[in-house]
CSV table of C-alpha atoms in Angstrom, one decimal:
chain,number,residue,atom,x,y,z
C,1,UNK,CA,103.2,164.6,147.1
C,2,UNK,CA,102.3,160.9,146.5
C,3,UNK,CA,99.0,159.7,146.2
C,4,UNK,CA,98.0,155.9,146.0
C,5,UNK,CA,95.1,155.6,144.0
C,6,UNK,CA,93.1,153.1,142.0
C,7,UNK,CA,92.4,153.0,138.2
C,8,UNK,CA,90.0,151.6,135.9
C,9,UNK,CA,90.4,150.7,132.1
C,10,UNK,CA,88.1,148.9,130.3
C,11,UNK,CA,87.7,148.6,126.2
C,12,UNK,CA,84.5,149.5,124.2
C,13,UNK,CA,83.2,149.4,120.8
C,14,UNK,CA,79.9,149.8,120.8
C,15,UNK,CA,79.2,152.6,122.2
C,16,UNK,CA,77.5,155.3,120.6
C,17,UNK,CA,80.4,158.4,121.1
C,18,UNK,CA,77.1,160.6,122.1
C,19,UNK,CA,77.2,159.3,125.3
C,20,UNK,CA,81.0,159.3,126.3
C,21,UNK,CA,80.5,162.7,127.6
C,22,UNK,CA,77.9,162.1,129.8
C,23,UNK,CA,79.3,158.9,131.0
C,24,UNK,CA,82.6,161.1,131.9
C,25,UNK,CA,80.5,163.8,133.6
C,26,UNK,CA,78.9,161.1,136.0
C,27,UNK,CA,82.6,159.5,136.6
C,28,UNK,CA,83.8,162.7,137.9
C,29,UNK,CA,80.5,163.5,140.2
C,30,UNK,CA,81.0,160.1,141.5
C,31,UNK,CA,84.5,160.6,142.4
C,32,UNK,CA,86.5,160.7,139.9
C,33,UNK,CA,89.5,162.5,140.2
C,34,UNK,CA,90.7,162.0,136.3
C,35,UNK,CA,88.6,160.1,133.3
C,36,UNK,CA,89.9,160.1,130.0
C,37,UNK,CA,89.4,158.5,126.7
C,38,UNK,CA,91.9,157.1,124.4
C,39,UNK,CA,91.3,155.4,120.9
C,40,UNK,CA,92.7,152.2,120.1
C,41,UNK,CA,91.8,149.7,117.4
C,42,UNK,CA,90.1,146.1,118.8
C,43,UNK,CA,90.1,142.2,117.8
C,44,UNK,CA,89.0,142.1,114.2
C,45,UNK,CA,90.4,145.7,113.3
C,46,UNK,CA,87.3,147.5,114.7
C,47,UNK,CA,87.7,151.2,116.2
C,48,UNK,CA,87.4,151.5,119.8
C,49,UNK,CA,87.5,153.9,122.8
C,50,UNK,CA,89.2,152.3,126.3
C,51,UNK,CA,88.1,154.5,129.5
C,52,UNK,CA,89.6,155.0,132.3
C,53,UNK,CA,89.1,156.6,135.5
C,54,UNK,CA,92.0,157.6,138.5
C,55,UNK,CA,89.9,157.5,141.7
C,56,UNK,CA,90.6,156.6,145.3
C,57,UNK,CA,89.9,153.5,146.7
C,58,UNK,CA,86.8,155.3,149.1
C,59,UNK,CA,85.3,156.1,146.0
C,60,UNK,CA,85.7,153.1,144.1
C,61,UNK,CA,82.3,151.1,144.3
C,62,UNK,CA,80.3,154.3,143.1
C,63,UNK,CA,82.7,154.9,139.9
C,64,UNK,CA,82.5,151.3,139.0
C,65,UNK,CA,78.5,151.4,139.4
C,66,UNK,CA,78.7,154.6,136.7
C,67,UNK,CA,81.0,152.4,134.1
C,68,UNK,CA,78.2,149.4,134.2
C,69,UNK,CA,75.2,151.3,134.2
C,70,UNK,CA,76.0,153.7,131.7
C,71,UNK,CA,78.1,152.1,129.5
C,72,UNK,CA,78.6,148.5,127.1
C,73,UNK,CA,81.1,146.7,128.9
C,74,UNK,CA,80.8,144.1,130.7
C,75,UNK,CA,84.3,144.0,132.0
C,76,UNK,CA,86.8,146.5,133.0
C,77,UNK,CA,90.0,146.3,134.2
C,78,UNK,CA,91.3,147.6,137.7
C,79,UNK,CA,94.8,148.1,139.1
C,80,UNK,CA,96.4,150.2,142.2
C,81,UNK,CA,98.9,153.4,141.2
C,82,UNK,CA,100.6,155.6,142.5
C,83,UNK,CA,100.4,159.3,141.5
C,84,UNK,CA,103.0,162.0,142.1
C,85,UNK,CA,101.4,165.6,142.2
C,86,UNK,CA,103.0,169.2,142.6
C,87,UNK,CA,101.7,171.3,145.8
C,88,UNK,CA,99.3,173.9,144.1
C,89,UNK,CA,96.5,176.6,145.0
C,90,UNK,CA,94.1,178.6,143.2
C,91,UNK,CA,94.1,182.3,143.6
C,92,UNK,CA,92.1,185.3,141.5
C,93,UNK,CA,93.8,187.7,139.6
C,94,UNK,CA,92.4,190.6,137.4
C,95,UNK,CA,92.5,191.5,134.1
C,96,UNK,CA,91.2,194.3,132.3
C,97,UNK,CA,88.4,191.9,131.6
C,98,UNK,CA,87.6,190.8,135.3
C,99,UNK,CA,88.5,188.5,137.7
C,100,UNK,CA,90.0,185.1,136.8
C,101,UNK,CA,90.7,182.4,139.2
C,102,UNK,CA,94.0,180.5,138.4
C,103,UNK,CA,96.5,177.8,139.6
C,104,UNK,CA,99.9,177.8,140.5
C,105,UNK,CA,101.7,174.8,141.1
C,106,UNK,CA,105.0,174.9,143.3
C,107,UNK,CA,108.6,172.8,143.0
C,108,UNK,CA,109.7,171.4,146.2
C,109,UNK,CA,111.4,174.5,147.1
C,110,UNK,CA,108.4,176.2,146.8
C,111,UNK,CA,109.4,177.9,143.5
C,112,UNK,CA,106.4,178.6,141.1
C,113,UNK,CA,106.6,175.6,138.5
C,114,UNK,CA,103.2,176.1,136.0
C,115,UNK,CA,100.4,178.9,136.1
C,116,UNK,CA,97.4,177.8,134.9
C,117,UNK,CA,94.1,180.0,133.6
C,118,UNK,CA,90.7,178.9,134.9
C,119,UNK,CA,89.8,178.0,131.5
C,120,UNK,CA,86.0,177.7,132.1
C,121,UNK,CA,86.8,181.4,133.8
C,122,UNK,CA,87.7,182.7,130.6
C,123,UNK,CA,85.4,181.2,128.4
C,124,UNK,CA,82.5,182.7,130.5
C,125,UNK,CA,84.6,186.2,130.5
C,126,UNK,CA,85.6,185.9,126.9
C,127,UNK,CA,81.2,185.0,126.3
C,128,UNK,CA,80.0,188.1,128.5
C,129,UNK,CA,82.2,190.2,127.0
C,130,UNK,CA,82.4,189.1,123.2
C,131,UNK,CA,86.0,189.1,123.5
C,132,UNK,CA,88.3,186.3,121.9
C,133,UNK,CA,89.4,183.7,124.5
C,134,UNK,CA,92.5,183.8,123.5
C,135,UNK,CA,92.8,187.3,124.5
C,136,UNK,CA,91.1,187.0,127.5
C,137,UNK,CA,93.7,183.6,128.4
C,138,UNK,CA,96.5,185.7,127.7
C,139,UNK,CA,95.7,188.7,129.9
C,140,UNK,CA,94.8,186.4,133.4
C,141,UNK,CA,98.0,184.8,132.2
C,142,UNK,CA,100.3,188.0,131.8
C,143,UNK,CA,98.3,189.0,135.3
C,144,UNK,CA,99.2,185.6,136.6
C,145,UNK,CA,103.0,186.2,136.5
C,146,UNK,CA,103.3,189.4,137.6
C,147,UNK,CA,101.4,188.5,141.0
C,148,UNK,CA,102.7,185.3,141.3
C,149,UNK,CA,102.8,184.2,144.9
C,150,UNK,CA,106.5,182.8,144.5
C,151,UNK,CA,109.2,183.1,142.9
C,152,UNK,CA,109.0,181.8,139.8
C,153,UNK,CA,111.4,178.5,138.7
C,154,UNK,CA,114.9,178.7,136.7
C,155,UNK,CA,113.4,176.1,134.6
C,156,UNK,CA,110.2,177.9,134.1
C,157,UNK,CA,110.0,179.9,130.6
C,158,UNK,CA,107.2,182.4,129.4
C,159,UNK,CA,104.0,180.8,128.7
């Protein structure tokens, strides 16, 4: 599926890194549908972050707002891109250690094409039940594949 969508980058270096999460945490309740930080070095060799943000247009005056108020820059860059995206659901499974919610993504002919964890799932599981995460990933993920919706892809291998 195609999505036209709108992105934001702008360039910062003075920022204390403290605050980047936060910053990214207001992006997404505004709208966001991906934020991301990526280091690069600036004018005069100094170390830098640029942000950007993937939003659509709808939500495009509230994200901007967030990168203004809550950050250094006084500029920002914005373009319009397209996005291609696989179909996908979330479904539960259970492990020995519970019940973990996780997403399938599907090829065009509907073949299964990446199974995906909860991650945030298993890190509360892995918490409540002072098991490694690891462990805990690895069981929603055998779980996953042997209660896959679909078939799963030629091109797909274990995970």
């Amino acid at each position: 599926m195609r999505l036209s969508l709108r992105q934001l980058d702008c360039n910062i270096d003075d920022l204390s890194p403290e605050l980047y999460p936060h910053v990214m945490e207001l992006l997404f309740s505004a709208g966001a549908r991906d934020a991301w930080l990526t280091p690069i070095i600036m004018k005069h060799g100094r170390p830098g972050v640029c942000l950007s943000a993937l939003f659509e247009a709808a939500v495009e005056e509230r994200v901007l707002d967030v990168v203004f108020r809550e950050t250094s820059t006084i500029g920002l860059r914005l373009h319009s891109v397209d996005r291609e995206e696989l179909r996908r659901e979330v479904l539960e499974v259970m492990t020995e250690y519970g019940s973990v919610r996780v997403k399938y993504a599907y090829g065009k002919d509907d073949s299964t094409l990446n199974v995906a964890p909860e991650f945030e799932d298993c890190r509360r599981i892995a918490r409540e039940q002072t098991v490694p995460l690891k462990v805990v990933y690895s069981a929603a993920l055998r779980s996953a594949h042997s209660n896959s919706p679909r078939r799963p892809s030629a091109a797909q291998g274990d995970d």
